[in-house]
PDB file of C-alpha atoms and ligand atoms in Angstrom:
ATOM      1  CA  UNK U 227     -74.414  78.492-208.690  1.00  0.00           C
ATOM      2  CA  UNK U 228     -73.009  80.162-211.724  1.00  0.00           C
ATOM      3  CA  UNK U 229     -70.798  78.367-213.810  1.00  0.00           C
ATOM      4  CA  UNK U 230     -67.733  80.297-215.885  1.00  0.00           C
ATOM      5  CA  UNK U 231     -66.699  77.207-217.769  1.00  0.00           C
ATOM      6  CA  UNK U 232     -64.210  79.362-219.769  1.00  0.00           C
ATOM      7  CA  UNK U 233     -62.807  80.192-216.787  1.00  0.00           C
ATOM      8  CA  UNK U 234     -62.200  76.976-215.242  1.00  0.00           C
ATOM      9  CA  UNK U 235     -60.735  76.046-218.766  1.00  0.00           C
ATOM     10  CA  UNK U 236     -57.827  78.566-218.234  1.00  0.00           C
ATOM     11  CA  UNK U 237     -57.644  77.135-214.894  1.00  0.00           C
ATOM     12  CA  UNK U 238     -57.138  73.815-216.453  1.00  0.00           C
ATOM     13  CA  UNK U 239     -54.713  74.761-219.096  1.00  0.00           C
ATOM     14  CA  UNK U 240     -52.695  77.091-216.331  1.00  0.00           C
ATOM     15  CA  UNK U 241     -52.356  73.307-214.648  1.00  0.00           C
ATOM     16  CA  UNK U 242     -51.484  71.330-217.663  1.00  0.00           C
ATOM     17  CA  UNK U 243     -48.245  73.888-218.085  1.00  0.00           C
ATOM     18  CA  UNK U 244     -47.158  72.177-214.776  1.00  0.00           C
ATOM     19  CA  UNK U 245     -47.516  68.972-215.498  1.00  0.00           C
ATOM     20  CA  UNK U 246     -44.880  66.501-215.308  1.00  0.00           C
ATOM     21  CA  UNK U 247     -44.794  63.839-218.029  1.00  0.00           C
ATOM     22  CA  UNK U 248     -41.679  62.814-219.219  1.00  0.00           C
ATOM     23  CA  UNK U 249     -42.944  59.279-219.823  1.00  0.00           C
ATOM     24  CA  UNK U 250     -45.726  59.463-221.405  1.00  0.00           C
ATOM     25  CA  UNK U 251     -45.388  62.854-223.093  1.00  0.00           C
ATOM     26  CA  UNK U 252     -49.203  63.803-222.130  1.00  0.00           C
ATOM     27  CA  UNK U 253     -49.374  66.458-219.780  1.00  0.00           C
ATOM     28  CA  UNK U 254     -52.929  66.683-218.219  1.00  0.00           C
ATOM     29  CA  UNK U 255     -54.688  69.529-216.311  1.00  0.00           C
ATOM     30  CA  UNK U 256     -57.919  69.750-214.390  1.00  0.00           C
ATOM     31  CA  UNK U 257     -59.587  72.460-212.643  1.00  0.00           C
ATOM     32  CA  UNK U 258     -62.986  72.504-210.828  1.00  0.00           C
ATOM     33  CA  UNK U 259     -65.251  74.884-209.361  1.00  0.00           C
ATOM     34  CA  UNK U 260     -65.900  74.125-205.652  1.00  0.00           C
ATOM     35  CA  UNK U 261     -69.188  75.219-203.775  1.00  0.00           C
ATOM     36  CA  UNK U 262     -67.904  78.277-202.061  1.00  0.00           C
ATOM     37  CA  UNK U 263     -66.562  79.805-205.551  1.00  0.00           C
ATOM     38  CA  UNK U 264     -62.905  78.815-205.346  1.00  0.00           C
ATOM     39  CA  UNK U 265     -61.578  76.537-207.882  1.00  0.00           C
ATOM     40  CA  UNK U 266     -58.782  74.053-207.518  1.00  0.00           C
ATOM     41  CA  UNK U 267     -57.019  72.622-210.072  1.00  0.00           C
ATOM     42  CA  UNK U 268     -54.202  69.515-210.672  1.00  0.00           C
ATOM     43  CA  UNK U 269     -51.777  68.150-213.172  1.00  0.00           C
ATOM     44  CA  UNK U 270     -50.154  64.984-213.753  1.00  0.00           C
ATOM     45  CA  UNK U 271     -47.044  63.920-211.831  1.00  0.00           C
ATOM     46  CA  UNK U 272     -45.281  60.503-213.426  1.00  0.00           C
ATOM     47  CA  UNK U 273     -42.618  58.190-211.941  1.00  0.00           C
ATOM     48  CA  UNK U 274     -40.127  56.501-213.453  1.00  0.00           C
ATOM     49  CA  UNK U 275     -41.846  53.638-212.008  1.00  0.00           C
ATOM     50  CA  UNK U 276     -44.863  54.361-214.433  1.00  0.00           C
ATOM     51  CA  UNK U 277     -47.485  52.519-212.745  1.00  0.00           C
ATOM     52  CA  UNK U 278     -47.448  55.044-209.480  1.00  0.00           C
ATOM     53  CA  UNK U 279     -47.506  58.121-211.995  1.00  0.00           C
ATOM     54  CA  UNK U 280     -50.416  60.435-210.413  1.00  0.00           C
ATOM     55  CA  UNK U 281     -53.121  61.957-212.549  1.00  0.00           C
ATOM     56  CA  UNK U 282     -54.053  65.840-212.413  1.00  0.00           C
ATOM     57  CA  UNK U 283     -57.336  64.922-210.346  1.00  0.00           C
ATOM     58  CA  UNK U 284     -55.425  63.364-207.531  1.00  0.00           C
ATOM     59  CA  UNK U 285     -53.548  66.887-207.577  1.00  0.00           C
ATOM     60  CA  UNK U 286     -57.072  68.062-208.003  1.00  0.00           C
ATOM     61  CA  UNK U 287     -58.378  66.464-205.090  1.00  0.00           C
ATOM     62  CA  UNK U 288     -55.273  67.056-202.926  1.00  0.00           C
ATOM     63  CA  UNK U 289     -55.392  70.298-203.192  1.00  0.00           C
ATOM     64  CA  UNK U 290     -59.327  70.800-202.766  1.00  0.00           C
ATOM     65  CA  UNK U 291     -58.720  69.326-199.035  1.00  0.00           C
ATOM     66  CA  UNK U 292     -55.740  70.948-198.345  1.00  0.00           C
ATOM     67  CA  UNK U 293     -56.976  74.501-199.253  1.00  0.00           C
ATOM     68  CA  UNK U 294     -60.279  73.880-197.167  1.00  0.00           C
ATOM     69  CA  UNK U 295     -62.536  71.417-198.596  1.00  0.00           C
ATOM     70  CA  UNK U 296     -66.013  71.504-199.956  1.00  0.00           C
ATOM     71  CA  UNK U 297     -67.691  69.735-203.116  1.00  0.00           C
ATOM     72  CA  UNK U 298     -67.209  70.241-206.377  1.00  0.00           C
ATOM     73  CA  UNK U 299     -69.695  71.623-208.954  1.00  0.00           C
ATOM     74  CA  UNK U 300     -68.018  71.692-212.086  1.00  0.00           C
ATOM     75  CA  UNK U 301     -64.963  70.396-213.541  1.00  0.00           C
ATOM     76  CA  UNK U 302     -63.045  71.212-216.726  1.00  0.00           C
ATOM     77  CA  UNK U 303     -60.060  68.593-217.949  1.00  0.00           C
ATOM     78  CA  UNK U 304     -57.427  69.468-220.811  1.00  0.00           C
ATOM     79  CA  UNK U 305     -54.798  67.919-223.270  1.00  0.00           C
ATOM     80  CA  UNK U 306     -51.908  69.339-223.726  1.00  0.00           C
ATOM     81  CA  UNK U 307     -53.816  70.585-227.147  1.00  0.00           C
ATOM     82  CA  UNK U 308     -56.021  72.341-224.497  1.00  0.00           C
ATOM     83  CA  UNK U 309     -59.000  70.595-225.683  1.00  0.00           C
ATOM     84  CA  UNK U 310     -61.410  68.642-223.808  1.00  0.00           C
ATOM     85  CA  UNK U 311     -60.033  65.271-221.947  1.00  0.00           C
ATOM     86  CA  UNK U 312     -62.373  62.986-220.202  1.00  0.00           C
ATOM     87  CA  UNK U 313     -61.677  61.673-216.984  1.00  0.00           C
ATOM     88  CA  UNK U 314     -59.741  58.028-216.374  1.00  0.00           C
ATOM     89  CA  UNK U 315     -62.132  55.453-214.718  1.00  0.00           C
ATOM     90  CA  UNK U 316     -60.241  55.873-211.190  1.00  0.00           C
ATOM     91  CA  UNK U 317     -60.072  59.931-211.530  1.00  0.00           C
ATOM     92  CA  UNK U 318     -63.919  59.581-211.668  1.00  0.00           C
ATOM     93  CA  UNK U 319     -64.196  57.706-208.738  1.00  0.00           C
ATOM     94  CA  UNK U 320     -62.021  60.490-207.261  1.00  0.00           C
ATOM     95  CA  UNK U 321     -64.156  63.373-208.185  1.00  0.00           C
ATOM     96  CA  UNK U 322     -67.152  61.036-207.178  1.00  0.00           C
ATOM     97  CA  UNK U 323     -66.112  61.105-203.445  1.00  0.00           C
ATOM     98  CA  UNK U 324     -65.988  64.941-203.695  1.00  0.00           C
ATOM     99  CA  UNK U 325     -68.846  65.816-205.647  1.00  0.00           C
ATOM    100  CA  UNK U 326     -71.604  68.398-204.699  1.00  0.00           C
ATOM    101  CA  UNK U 327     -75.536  66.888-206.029  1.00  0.00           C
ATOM    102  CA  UNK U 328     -75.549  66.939-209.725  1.00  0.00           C
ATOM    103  CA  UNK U 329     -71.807  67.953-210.535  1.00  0.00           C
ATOM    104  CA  UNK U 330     -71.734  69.258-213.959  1.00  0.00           C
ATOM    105  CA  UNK U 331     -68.211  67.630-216.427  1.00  0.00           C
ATOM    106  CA  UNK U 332     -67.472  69.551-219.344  1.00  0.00           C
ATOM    107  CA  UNK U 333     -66.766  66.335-221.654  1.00  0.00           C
ATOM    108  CA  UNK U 334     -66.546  65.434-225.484  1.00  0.00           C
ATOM    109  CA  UNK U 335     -69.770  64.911-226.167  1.00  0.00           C
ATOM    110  CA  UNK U 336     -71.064  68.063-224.287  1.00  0.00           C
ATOM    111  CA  UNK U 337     -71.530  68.639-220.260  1.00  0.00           C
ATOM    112  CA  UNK U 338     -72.577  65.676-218.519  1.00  0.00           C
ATOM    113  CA  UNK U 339     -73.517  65.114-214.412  1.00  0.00           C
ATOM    114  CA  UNK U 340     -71.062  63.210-212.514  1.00  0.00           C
ATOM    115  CA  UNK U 341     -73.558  60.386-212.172  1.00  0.00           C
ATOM    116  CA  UNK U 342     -74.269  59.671-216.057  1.00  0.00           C
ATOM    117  CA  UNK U 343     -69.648  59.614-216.180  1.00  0.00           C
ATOM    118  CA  UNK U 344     -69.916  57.308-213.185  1.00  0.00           C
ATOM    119  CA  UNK U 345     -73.405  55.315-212.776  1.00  0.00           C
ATOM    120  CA  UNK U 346     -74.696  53.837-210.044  1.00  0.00           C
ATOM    121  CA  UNK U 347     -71.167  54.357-208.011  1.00  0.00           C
ATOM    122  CA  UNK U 348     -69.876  53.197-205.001  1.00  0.00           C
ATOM    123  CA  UNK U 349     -69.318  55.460-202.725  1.00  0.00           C
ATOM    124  CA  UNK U 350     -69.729  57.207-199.118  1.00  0.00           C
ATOM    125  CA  UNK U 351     -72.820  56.284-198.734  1.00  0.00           C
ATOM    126  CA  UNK U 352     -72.864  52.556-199.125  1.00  0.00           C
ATOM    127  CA  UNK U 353     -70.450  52.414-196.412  1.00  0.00           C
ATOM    128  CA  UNK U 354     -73.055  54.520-193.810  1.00  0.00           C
ATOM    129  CA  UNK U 355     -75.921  52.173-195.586  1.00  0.00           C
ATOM    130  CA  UNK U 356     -73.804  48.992-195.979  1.00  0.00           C
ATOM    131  CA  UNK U 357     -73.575  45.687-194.088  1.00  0.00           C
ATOM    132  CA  UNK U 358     -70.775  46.402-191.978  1.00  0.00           C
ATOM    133  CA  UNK U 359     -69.752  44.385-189.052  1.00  0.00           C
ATOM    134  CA  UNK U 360     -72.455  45.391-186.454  1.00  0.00           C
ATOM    135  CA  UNK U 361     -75.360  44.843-189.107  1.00  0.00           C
ATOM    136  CA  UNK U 362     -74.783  41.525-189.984  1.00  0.00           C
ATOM    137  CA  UNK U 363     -75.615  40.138-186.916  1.00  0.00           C
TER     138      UNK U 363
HETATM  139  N1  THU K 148     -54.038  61.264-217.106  1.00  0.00           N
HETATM  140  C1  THU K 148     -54.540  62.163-216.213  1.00  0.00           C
HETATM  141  O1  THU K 148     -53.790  62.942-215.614  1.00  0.00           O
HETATM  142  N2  THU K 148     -55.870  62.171-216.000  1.00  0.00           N
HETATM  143  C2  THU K 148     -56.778  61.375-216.650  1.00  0.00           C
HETATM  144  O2  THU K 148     -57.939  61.362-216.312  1.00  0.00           O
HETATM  145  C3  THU K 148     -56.311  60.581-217.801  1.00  0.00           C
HETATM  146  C4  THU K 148     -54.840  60.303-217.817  1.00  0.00           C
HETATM  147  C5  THU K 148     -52.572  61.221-217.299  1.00  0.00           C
HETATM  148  C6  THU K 148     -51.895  60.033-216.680  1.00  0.00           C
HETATM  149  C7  THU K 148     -50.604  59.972-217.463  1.00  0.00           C
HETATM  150  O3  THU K 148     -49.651  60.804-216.842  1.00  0.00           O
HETATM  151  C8  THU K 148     -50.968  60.543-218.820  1.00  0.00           C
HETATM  152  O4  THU K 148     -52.244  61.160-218.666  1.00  0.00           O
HETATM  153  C9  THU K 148     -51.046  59.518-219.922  1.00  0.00           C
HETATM  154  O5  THU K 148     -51.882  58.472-219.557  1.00  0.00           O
END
């Protein structure tokens, strides 16, 4: 699937105009390409009880299942500078969840797969594969 990673950067900085940080002063935006060609995108929503502030993937994320679903293929996360922000630790988990095989991140040191930002995650499938309650016997 073609990638227009300049194009999912405007996405990204079109979010980041949203965002919503009067706390911290750092807006955020993320955009991604999803495997049927639309992209969604997110921006950060604080809380003046700082700890529940959300991060532009959860918008991200929200909006990818509430605009139809799918995986994601590539994803594109800015400053307010517009440049290049990587990912939180829980936002990759997030996009984890979501990701199509071999999701392609636009990060600082050049595009990377999902799996070398997150490796060896948790996810779905060690919950099919995993010792739940009726294989433990
Ligand atoms: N932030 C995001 O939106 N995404 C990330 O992956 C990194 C951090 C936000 C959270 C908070 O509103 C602000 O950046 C400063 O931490």
């Amino acid at each position: 699937m073609e990638i227009n990673w300049e194009q999912l950067k405007v996405a990204a900085v079109a979010a980041m105009k949203s965002a919503y940080a009067p706390y911290s002063h750092f807006p955020v935006g993320a955009a991604a390409l999803v495997d049927d060609g639309r992209i969604v995108s997110g921006c950060n929503v604080e809380n003046a009880s700082y700890g529940v502030g959300l991060c532009a993937e959860c918008g991200l994320v929200g909006n990818l299942a509430m605009t139809g679903g799918g995986k994601l293929v590539a994803f594109y996360c800015v400053d307010g500078n517009s440049n290049i922000l990587m990912p939180c630790g829980r936002c990759r988990q997030l996009l984890f969840e979501h990701s199509a095989e071999g999701m392609l991140l636009q990060t600082i040191s050049g595009v990377k797969t999902i799996e070398q930002v997150l490796p060896d995650a948790f996810g779905p499938r060690e919950l099919e594969e995993g010792f739940g309650a009726d294989q433990r016997g």
